[in-house]
Each structure stands twice: as structure tokens, then as C-alpha cells.
Amino acid sequence: MPDWLSLCVVISLLLSLITAYMLYSGLLSDITVLTGSPPIKKITFAYKFKEGPYKNCGQLFKESHNIGPKLPCIGVYYDDPKKVPGPKCRYAVGSILNEGENKADEELLKSYETSGFNVFSFPEVTHVVTTSFPHRTFFSVLLGVTRVYPRLQHYIKERRLCAHPFLEIYREGQIQFMAPLARQGDFYVPEVRRVERRLSEEEELHSDSDVSGADSNSEYSSGSGVLLSDSRETSLAASSVHSVRIQDQGDRDYRERCSGGTSFKELDWEQTGGQQAEGEERLHGDSDQKSLEAPTQEWWGVVGGEE
């Protein structure tokens, strides 16, 4: 057999293997985004909180999985990387210790705490935006993030929903994606609150120093044509995507976004062909009353798409 023919055979085999691997990983898997019951009940989980590019979260997943290899892993993402700089993105990664009425394994709990993990609980909510993707290989994670989040973004924006933060649950060969439509504030770990307070304090100090600087150098600034307010606004614009610059304004924006959203009743009417479910709660009512404490960001975007 000629050498060129042998090379062609080898290349064909490699391409076939790569194609089969990608298909097995979920390259052409169907993605159906729905609004309905969450894939998880009330959970208690061990986690570590980090700030930085989401692409760095793999190490935390590995660390958490090594402690409890049989436990489902979870990632919670609080910022849209298309709008928030990578170093400022906030996320929590860990493992689910127990779900529903089940009790956590005390030995595993101690192991996580010894390794520096914190423990927190998420409630069970009635309505979430959710979908799933096969988790068969490492490449499945990359495909899932690339393919799922644009679908979630389109679904949420099209229906004008207020859905955040975004959760990924890894278990039983599936990646379950979900974003709560109610009680969003209960899904923010304490570290997120502390970051918000720190950023708010830093912003206030920065604003105060700019004001005093403008007063003391007013003659110089007017003579040189340099507007100090320009640099301050630029600085605030860079940080406002991830912090509450003015609390009253932020709360008002949050209420406006959520109050204009589609209600649970309308969603159920749409999904059941006109059969309204009983005991449903409206999206803007529950979100406004219980989740105004959440950082006020625009959540029409999603976690995916980070560069």
C-alpha cells in the first residue's frame, strides 16, 4: 500500500473517531428549555466562593469531587461574563450534601469543612427556567455551556422573564441547568453580599475623594479643559455592572424589570393549552417581595459566552 494511501486511511480513522466522540458528547443532542418545577428540591451543599473568570472553576469542581466522589456537583454563577469583567465574575462551586428531607453524611460534612468549604442551603421553589444536557465526557461540559446558554438567553429574553442566578447540577450523566423565577435572593451565598457591601463602600470612598479633588482643583480643571467628572463616570461605569451604585435606583430598576415579566399563570396557560393551574404565584409579586435583596443586575443575559 502506498504511503499516501496509508496516511489517508489514518486521517480518515482519526476524523471518524473525533466525530463519534463529539456526537457522543452531545454535539447534536436536543435542547428543550422549559418553565416549570425545578430539577432539585431544597438542598444543602458545601461550596467555595471565588471571584474570577468562570473558566477557572474547574479546579474547584475537581477538589469538591475528590472529597465526595459520589455526590452531585453544583456550580452557581452570579454574573453575566458578557457584561462583567472576568476578574469580577462571582461563582460558588461545590457538592450537594443532601436534598429534600434526607440528612447529610456527617463524616463528609466534616471533611468538606476541614478542607475550607462553607455550607449553605437553597430552598425549593415552584418555578424555574430549566433544561438539561448529557454529561458523558469532559467535552460535554464545553458543548453544554456553548449550546445551552444561548438557548436560555433567547427563552428568557423572548418571554421577558426575571431569572437569576444560574445553576448547573452535575448528576446521573446529566448537566441540569436552572435559573429560579422566585426567591432569587435565597440563592445568593453570604460571600456575594459581602462583596456587594465592599464594592459599595469602595465606590463611596472613590466618589468622596473625587468630589473633594474637584473642589480643590476646580480652577485648574476649568483652565485645562479636563473634566474630572468624566474620569469618575468612566470608573463608575466600569464597576456598576457588578455592584449597586445607588441602592434606591437599583431597587427601582429591579422592580421595573421584574414587574414587566410574564406571570407564572400566563406561562402555565401557554404550556397547558389554556388549563390554568391552581395556587400559582405571579412572577413580579414573589420576586419583588422576596428577592429585592439580590444584587440588582440585568439578567436577560446568561453565564455562557465568556471569552
Tab-separated table of C-alpha atoms in Angstrom:
chain	number	residue	atom	x	y	z
A	1	MET	CA	0.000	0.000	0.000
A	2	PRO	CA	1.448	3.407	-0.978
A	3	ASP	CA	2.425	5.749	1.821
A	4	TRP	CA	-0.055	8.428	0.781
A	5	LEU	CA	-2.885	5.923	0.854
A	6	SER	CA	-1.896	4.761	4.355
A	7	LEU	CA	-1.832	8.381	5.504
A	8	CYS	CA	-5.306	8.973	4.085
A	9	VAL	CA	-6.628	5.897	5.918
A	10	VAL	CA	-5.122	7.056	9.216
A	11	ILE	CA	-6.532	10.562	8.819
A	12	SER	CA	-9.964	9.182	7.948
A	13	LEU	CA	-9.945	6.973	11.028
A	14	LEU	CA	-8.923	9.879	13.268
A	15	LEU	CA	-11.630	12.106	11.848
A	16	SER	CA	-14.199	9.353	12.340
A	17	LEU	CA	-13.143	8.876	15.960
A	18	ILE	CA	-13.254	12.609	16.651
A	19	THR	CA	-16.683	12.914	15.063
A	20	ALA	CA	-18.015	9.943	17.023
A	21	TYR	CA	-16.574	11.396	20.245
A	22	MET	CA	-18.220	14.773	19.666
A	23	LEU	CA	-21.560	13.194	18.813
A	24	TYR	CA	-21.382	11.028	21.921
A	25	SER	CA	-20.547	14.113	23.982
A	26	GLY	CA	-23.763	15.798	22.870
A	27	LEU	CA	-22.907	17.740	19.740
A	28	LEU	CA	-26.356	17.165	18.222
A	29	SER	CA	-28.360	16.487	21.389
A	30	ASP	CA	-31.766	18.146	21.587
A	31	ILE	CA	-32.048	21.105	23.978
A	32	THR	CA	-35.535	21.885	25.262
A	33	VAL	CA	-35.892	24.890	27.565
A	34	LEU	CA	-38.942	24.854	29.821
A	35	THR	CA	-40.543	26.802	32.635
A	36	GLY	CA	-41.762	24.556	35.413
A	37	SER	CA	-40.755	22.664	38.521
A	38	PRO	CA	-37.071	22.658	39.460
A	39	PRO	CA	-34.893	19.574	38.942
A	40	ILE	CA	-33.853	19.738	42.620
A	41	LYS	CA	-35.687	20.119	45.908
A	42	LYS	CA	-34.384	22.011	48.914
A	43	ILE	CA	-30.669	21.286	49.129
A	44	THR	CA	-27.766	21.758	51.497
A	45	PHE	CA	-24.392	21.946	49.805
A	46	ALA	CA	-20.732	22.511	50.595
A	47	TYR	CA	-19.088	25.171	48.472
A	48	LYS	CA	-16.211	27.539	47.930
A	49	PHE	CA	-16.804	31.053	46.652
A	50	LYS	CA	-14.483	32.683	44.149
A	51	GLU	CA	-14.148	35.807	42.045
A	52	GLY	CA	-12.583	35.427	38.626
A	53	PRO	CA	-13.128	34.067	35.112
A	54	TYR	CA	-15.576	31.181	35.029
A	55	LYS	CA	-13.087	29.122	33.032
A	56	ASN	CA	-11.086	28.757	36.265
A	57	CYS	CA	-13.870	26.985	38.140
A	58	GLY	CA	-12.724	23.533	37.031
A	59	GLN	CA	-10.211	23.265	39.868
A	60	LEU	CA	-12.957	23.752	42.457
A	61	PHE	CA	-15.113	21.104	40.811
A	62	LYS	CA	-12.190	18.705	40.935
A	63	GLU	CA	-11.430	19.480	44.580
A	64	SER	CA	-15.040	19.051	45.614
A	65	HIS	CA	-15.470	15.836	43.630
A	66	ASN	CA	-12.348	14.322	45.203
A	67	ILE	CA	-13.820	14.739	48.689
A	68	GLY	CA	-17.233	13.306	47.818
A	69	PRO	CA	-16.923	11.416	44.522
A	70	LYS	CA	-20.455	10.020	44.761
A	71	LEU	CA	-22.117	13.367	45.453
A	72	PRO	CA	-23.704	15.566	42.764
A	73	CYS	CA	-21.643	18.653	41.972
A	74	ILE	CA	-23.129	22.123	41.703
A	75	GLY	CA	-21.995	25.447	40.261
A	76	VAL	CA	-23.766	28.765	40.886
A	77	TYR	CA	-22.937	31.710	38.639
A	78	TYR	CA	-23.920	35.230	39.634
A	79	ASP	CA	-22.672	37.448	36.817
A	80	ASP	CA	-23.008	37.684	33.057
A	81	PRO	CA	-19.429	37.489	31.689
A	82	LYS	CA	-20.531	39.463	28.634
A	83	LYS	CA	-21.149	42.452	30.892
A	84	VAL	CA	-18.904	41.886	33.900
A	85	PRO	CA	-15.091	41.744	33.553
A	86	GLY	CA	-13.694	38.239	34.055
A	87	PRO	CA	-11.802	39.039	37.298
A	88	LYS	CA	-15.037	40.382	38.830
A	89	CYS	CA	-17.295	37.436	37.984
A	90	ARG	CA	-18.578	35.679	41.091
A	91	TYR	CA	-19.357	31.999	41.462
A	92	ALA	CA	-19.737	29.227	44.020
A	93	VAL	CA	-18.790	25.600	43.329
A	94	GLY	CA	-19.204	22.526	45.494
A	95	SER	CA	-21.190	19.359	46.141
A	96	ILE	CA	-24.777	18.696	47.225
A	97	LEU	CA	-24.730	17.102	50.688
A	98	ASN	CA	-28.432	16.340	50.924
A	99	GLU	CA	-31.686	17.003	49.114
A	100	GLY	CA	-35.212	17.240	50.459
A	101	GLU	CA	-35.679	15.528	53.803
A	102	ASN	CA	-32.556	13.391	53.531
A	103	LYS	CA	-29.804	14.048	56.046
A	104	ALA	CA	-26.240	14.861	55.151
A	105	ASP	CA	-23.443	12.401	55.885
A	106	GLU	CA	-21.717	13.817	58.982
A	107	GLU	CA	-18.318	12.450	58.015
A	108	LEU	CA	-18.489	14.000	54.565
A	109	LEU	CA	-19.702	17.263	56.055
A	110	LYS	CA	-16.688	17.379	58.389
A	111	SER	CA	-14.355	16.534	55.523
A	112	TYR	CA	-15.641	19.442	53.473
A	113	GLU	CA	-15.464	21.860	56.383
A	114	THR	CA	-11.929	20.720	57.176
A	115	SER	CA	-10.964	21.440	53.560
A	116	GLY	CA	-12.210	25.012	53.809
A	117	PHE	CA	-15.670	24.590	52.305
A	118	ASN	CA	-18.655	26.508	53.643
A	119	VAL	CA	-22.174	25.109	53.955
A	120	PHE	CA	-25.348	26.772	52.716
A	121	SER	CA	-28.921	25.811	51.791
A	122	PHE	CA	-31.120	26.679	48.834
A	123	PRO	CA	-34.915	26.479	49.095
A	124	GLU	CA	-37.203	24.565	46.788
A	125	VAL	CA	-39.027	26.979	44.505
A	126	THR	CA	-42.126	26.434	42.434
A	127	HIS	CA	-40.982	27.741	39.068
A	128	VAL	CA	-37.628	27.845	37.293
A	129	VAL	CA	-36.296	28.079	33.779
A	130	THR	CA	-34.602	24.761	33.191
A	131	THR	CA	-33.100	22.395	30.661
A	132	SER	CA	-30.606	19.530	30.622
A	133	PHE	CA	-27.654	18.308	28.596
A	134	PRO	CA	-25.847	14.941	28.545
A	135	HIS	CA	-22.689	14.730	30.656
A	136	ARG	CA	-20.734	11.848	29.169
A	137	THR	CA	-17.269	13.250	28.602
A	138	PHE	CA	-15.178	16.268	29.521
A	139	PHE	CA	-16.104	17.747	26.162
A	140	SER	CA	-19.778	17.567	27.191
A	141	VAL	CA	-19.198	20.451	29.612
A	142	LEU	CA	-17.778	22.682	26.881
A	143	LEU	CA	-20.548	21.740	24.479
A	144	GLY	CA	-23.174	22.277	27.156
A	145	VAL	CA	-22.005	25.773	28.020
A	146	THR	CA	-21.677	26.700	24.349
A	147	ARG	CA	-25.024	25.322	23.234
A	148	VAL	CA	-27.303	25.693	26.254
A	149	TYR	CA	-26.762	29.249	27.429
A	150	PRO	CA	-27.684	30.922	24.121
A	151	ARG	CA	-30.952	28.947	24.200
A	152	LEU	CA	-31.597	30.030	27.785
A	153	GLN	CA	-30.849	33.625	26.870
A	154	HIS	CA	-33.280	33.569	23.955
A	155	TYR	CA	-36.015	31.891	26.027
A	156	ILE	CA	-35.698	34.334	28.936
A	157	LYS	CA	-35.495	37.427	26.768
A	158	GLU	CA	-38.350	36.400	24.494
A	159	ARG	CA	-40.677	35.872	27.469
A	160	ARG	CA	-39.314	38.855	29.412
A	161	LEU	CA	-38.584	36.740	32.475
A	162	CYS	CA	-36.554	37.749	35.506
A	163	ALA	CA	-34.407	34.651	36.102
A	164	HIS	CA	-31.171	34.505	38.131
A	165	PRO	CA	-28.711	33.270	39.277
A	166	PHE	CA	-27.786	30.348	37.024
A	167	LEU	CA	-27.179	26.902	38.494
A	168	GLU	CA	-25.560	23.831	36.984
A	169	ILE	CA	-26.109	20.463	38.682
A	170	TYR	CA	-23.989	17.512	37.584
A	171	ARG	CA	-25.500	14.128	38.376
A	172	GLU	CA	-26.588	10.855	36.820
A	173	GLY	CA	-24.934	11.575	33.493
A	174	GLN	CA	-26.751	14.882	33.061
A	175	ILE	CA	-25.966	18.583	33.434
A	176	GLN	CA	-29.137	20.203	34.728
A	177	PHE	CA	-29.334	23.937	34.120
A	178	MET	CA	-31.780	26.102	36.054
A	179	ALA	CA	-32.486	29.714	36.991
A	180	PRO	CA	-35.110	30.452	39.666
A	181	LEU	CA	-38.032	32.724	38.870
A	182	ALA	CA	-38.853	33.352	42.529
A	183	ARG	CA	-36.968	33.824	45.794
A	184	GLN	CA	-33.816	34.658	43.864
A	185	GLY	CA	-32.297	36.351	46.891
A	186	ASP	CA	-32.244	32.998	48.714
A	187	PHE	CA	-29.818	31.675	46.104
A	188	TYR	CA	-27.106	34.211	46.885
A	189	VAL	CA	-24.447	32.826	49.227
A	190	PRO	CA	-23.272	35.161	52.040
A	191	GLU	CA	-19.991	35.952	50.284
A	192	VAL	CA	-21.876	37.664	47.460
A	193	ARG	CA	-23.440	40.033	49.985
A	194	ARG	CA	-20.067	40.832	51.465
A	195	VAL	CA	-18.615	41.554	48.042
A	196	GLU	CA	-21.527	43.884	47.287
A	197	ARG	CA	-21.010	45.774	50.557
A	198	ARG	CA	-17.272	46.042	49.941
A	199	LEU	CA	-17.740	47.346	46.420
A	200	SER	CA	-20.352	49.818	47.606
A	201	GLU	CA	-18.016	51.129	50.302
A	202	GLU	CA	-15.135	51.417	47.860
A	203	GLU	CA	-17.371	53.275	45.441
A	204	GLU	CA	-18.471	55.734	48.124
A	205	LEU	CA	-14.868	56.421	49.126
A	206	HIS	CA	-13.893	56.869	45.492
A	207	SER	CA	-16.804	59.216	44.892
A	208	ASP	CA	-15.995	61.280	48.010
A	209	SER	CA	-12.356	61.637	47.013
A	210	ASP	CA	-13.334	62.714	43.507
A	211	VAL	CA	-15.691	65.367	44.849
A	212	SER	CA	-13.066	66.795	47.214
A	213	GLY	CA	-10.488	66.699	44.426
A	214	ALA	CA	-12.805	68.574	42.106
A	215	ASP	CA	-13.357	71.271	44.719
A	216	SER	CA	-9.678	71.796	45.440
A	217	ASN	CA	-8.655	71.792	41.772
A	218	SER	CA	-11.635	73.491	40.210
A	219	GLU	CA	-9.623	76.384	38.798
A	220	TYR	CA	-7.062	74.022	37.290
A	221	SER	CA	-9.635	71.735	35.776
A	222	SER	CA	-11.591	74.535	34.178
A	223	GLY	CA	-8.437	76.112	32.815
A	224	SER	CA	-7.078	72.915	31.343
A	225	GLY	CA	-10.377	71.754	29.908
A	226	VAL	CA	-10.134	68.393	31.729
A	227	LEU	CA	-13.433	67.440	33.331
A	228	LEU	CA	-12.820	65.431	36.473
A	229	SER	CA	-16.371	64.172	36.332
A	230	ASP	CA	-15.568	62.358	33.094
A	231	SER	CA	-12.983	60.141	34.740
A	232	ARG	CA	-15.278	59.458	37.675
A	233	GLU	CA	-18.141	58.442	35.421
A	234	THR	CA	-15.847	56.154	33.473
A	235	SER	CA	-14.731	54.472	36.674
A	236	LEU	CA	-18.287	54.053	37.891
A	237	ALA	CA	-19.423	52.715	34.550
A	238	ALA	CA	-16.768	50.014	34.714
A	239	SER	CA	-17.912	48.854	38.134
A	240	SER	CA	-21.648	49.492	38.002
A	241	VAL	CA	-22.325	46.240	36.141
A	242	HIS	CA	-21.446	44.216	39.216
A	243	SER	CA	-22.272	46.463	42.151
A	244	VAL	CA	-25.145	48.505	43.494
A	245	ARG	CA	-24.016	52.046	42.822
A	246	ILE	CA	-27.136	53.747	44.176
A	247	GLN	CA	-29.354	51.430	46.187
A	248	ASP	CA	-32.620	53.293	45.593
A	249	GLN	CA	-32.044	53.460	41.863
A	250	GLY	CA	-31.013	49.799	41.750
A	251	ASP	CA	-34.093	48.648	43.633
A	252	ARG	CA	-36.310	50.682	41.324
A	253	ASP	CA	-34.667	49.211	38.217
A	254	TYR	CA	-35.010	45.713	39.621
A	255	ARG	CA	-38.707	46.216	40.317
A	256	GLU	CA	-39.277	47.615	36.855
A	257	ARG	CA	-37.602	44.650	35.190
A	258	CYS	CA	-39.442	42.054	37.223
A	259	SER	CA	-42.823	43.818	37.245
A	260	GLY	CA	-42.879	43.710	33.460
A	261	GLY	CA	-42.174	39.995	33.310
A	262	THR	CA	-44.516	37.207	32.362
A	263	SER	CA	-46.518	35.715	35.194
A	264	PHE	CA	-46.480	32.071	36.230
A	265	LYS	CA	-50.164	31.842	35.410
A	266	GLU	CA	-49.581	33.010	31.861
A	267	LEU	CA	-46.733	30.558	31.436
A	268	ASP	CA	-48.832	27.652	32.673
A	269	TRP	CA	-51.730	28.739	30.447
A	270	GLU	CA	-49.339	28.710	27.499
A	271	GLN	CA	-47.890	25.301	28.332
A	272	THR	CA	-51.168	23.517	29.156
A	273	GLY	CA	-53.213	24.910	26.298
A	274	GLY	CA	-55.437	27.099	28.463
A	275	GLN	CA	-55.822	24.929	31.553
A	276	GLN	CA	-54.818	27.232	34.395
A	277	ALA	CA	-53.100	25.614	37.364
A	278	GLU	CA	-54.351	26.482	40.842
A	279	GLY	CA	-52.345	28.193	43.521
A	280	GLU	CA	-49.890	29.850	41.177
A	281	GLU	CA	-47.930	32.944	42.094
A	282	ARG	CA	-47.136	35.857	39.843
A	283	LEU	CA	-43.503	36.355	38.890
A	284	HIS	CA	-43.244	40.048	39.723
A	285	GLY	CA	-45.090	39.688	43.032
A	286	ASP	CA	-42.893	36.960	44.508
A	287	SER	CA	-39.698	38.315	43.027
A	288	ASP	CA	-40.294	41.854	44.272
A	289	GLN	CA	-41.275	40.892	47.804
A	290	LYS	CA	-38.719	38.200	48.486
A	291	SER	CA	-35.785	38.882	46.193
A	292	LEU	CA	-35.151	42.620	46.243
A	293	GLU	CA	-32.113	41.924	48.372
A	294	ALA	CA	-30.432	40.265	45.413
A	295	PRO	CA	-27.792	42.337	43.623
A	296	THR	CA	-29.633	44.458	41.099
A	297	GLN	CA	-28.356	43.399	37.710
A	298	GLU	CA	-29.930	42.895	34.335
A	299	TRP	CA	-30.439	39.180	33.913
A	300	TRP	CA	-31.668	38.947	30.366
A	301	GLY	CA	-28.154	37.667	29.578
A	302	VAL	CA	-26.639	34.404	30.744
A	303	VAL	CA	-23.440	32.959	32.059
A	304	GLY	CA	-22.302	31.469	28.798
A	305	GLY	CA	-20.286	33.167	26.145
A	306	GLU	CA	-17.272	34.084	28.189
A	307	GLU	CA	-14.209	34.814	26.189
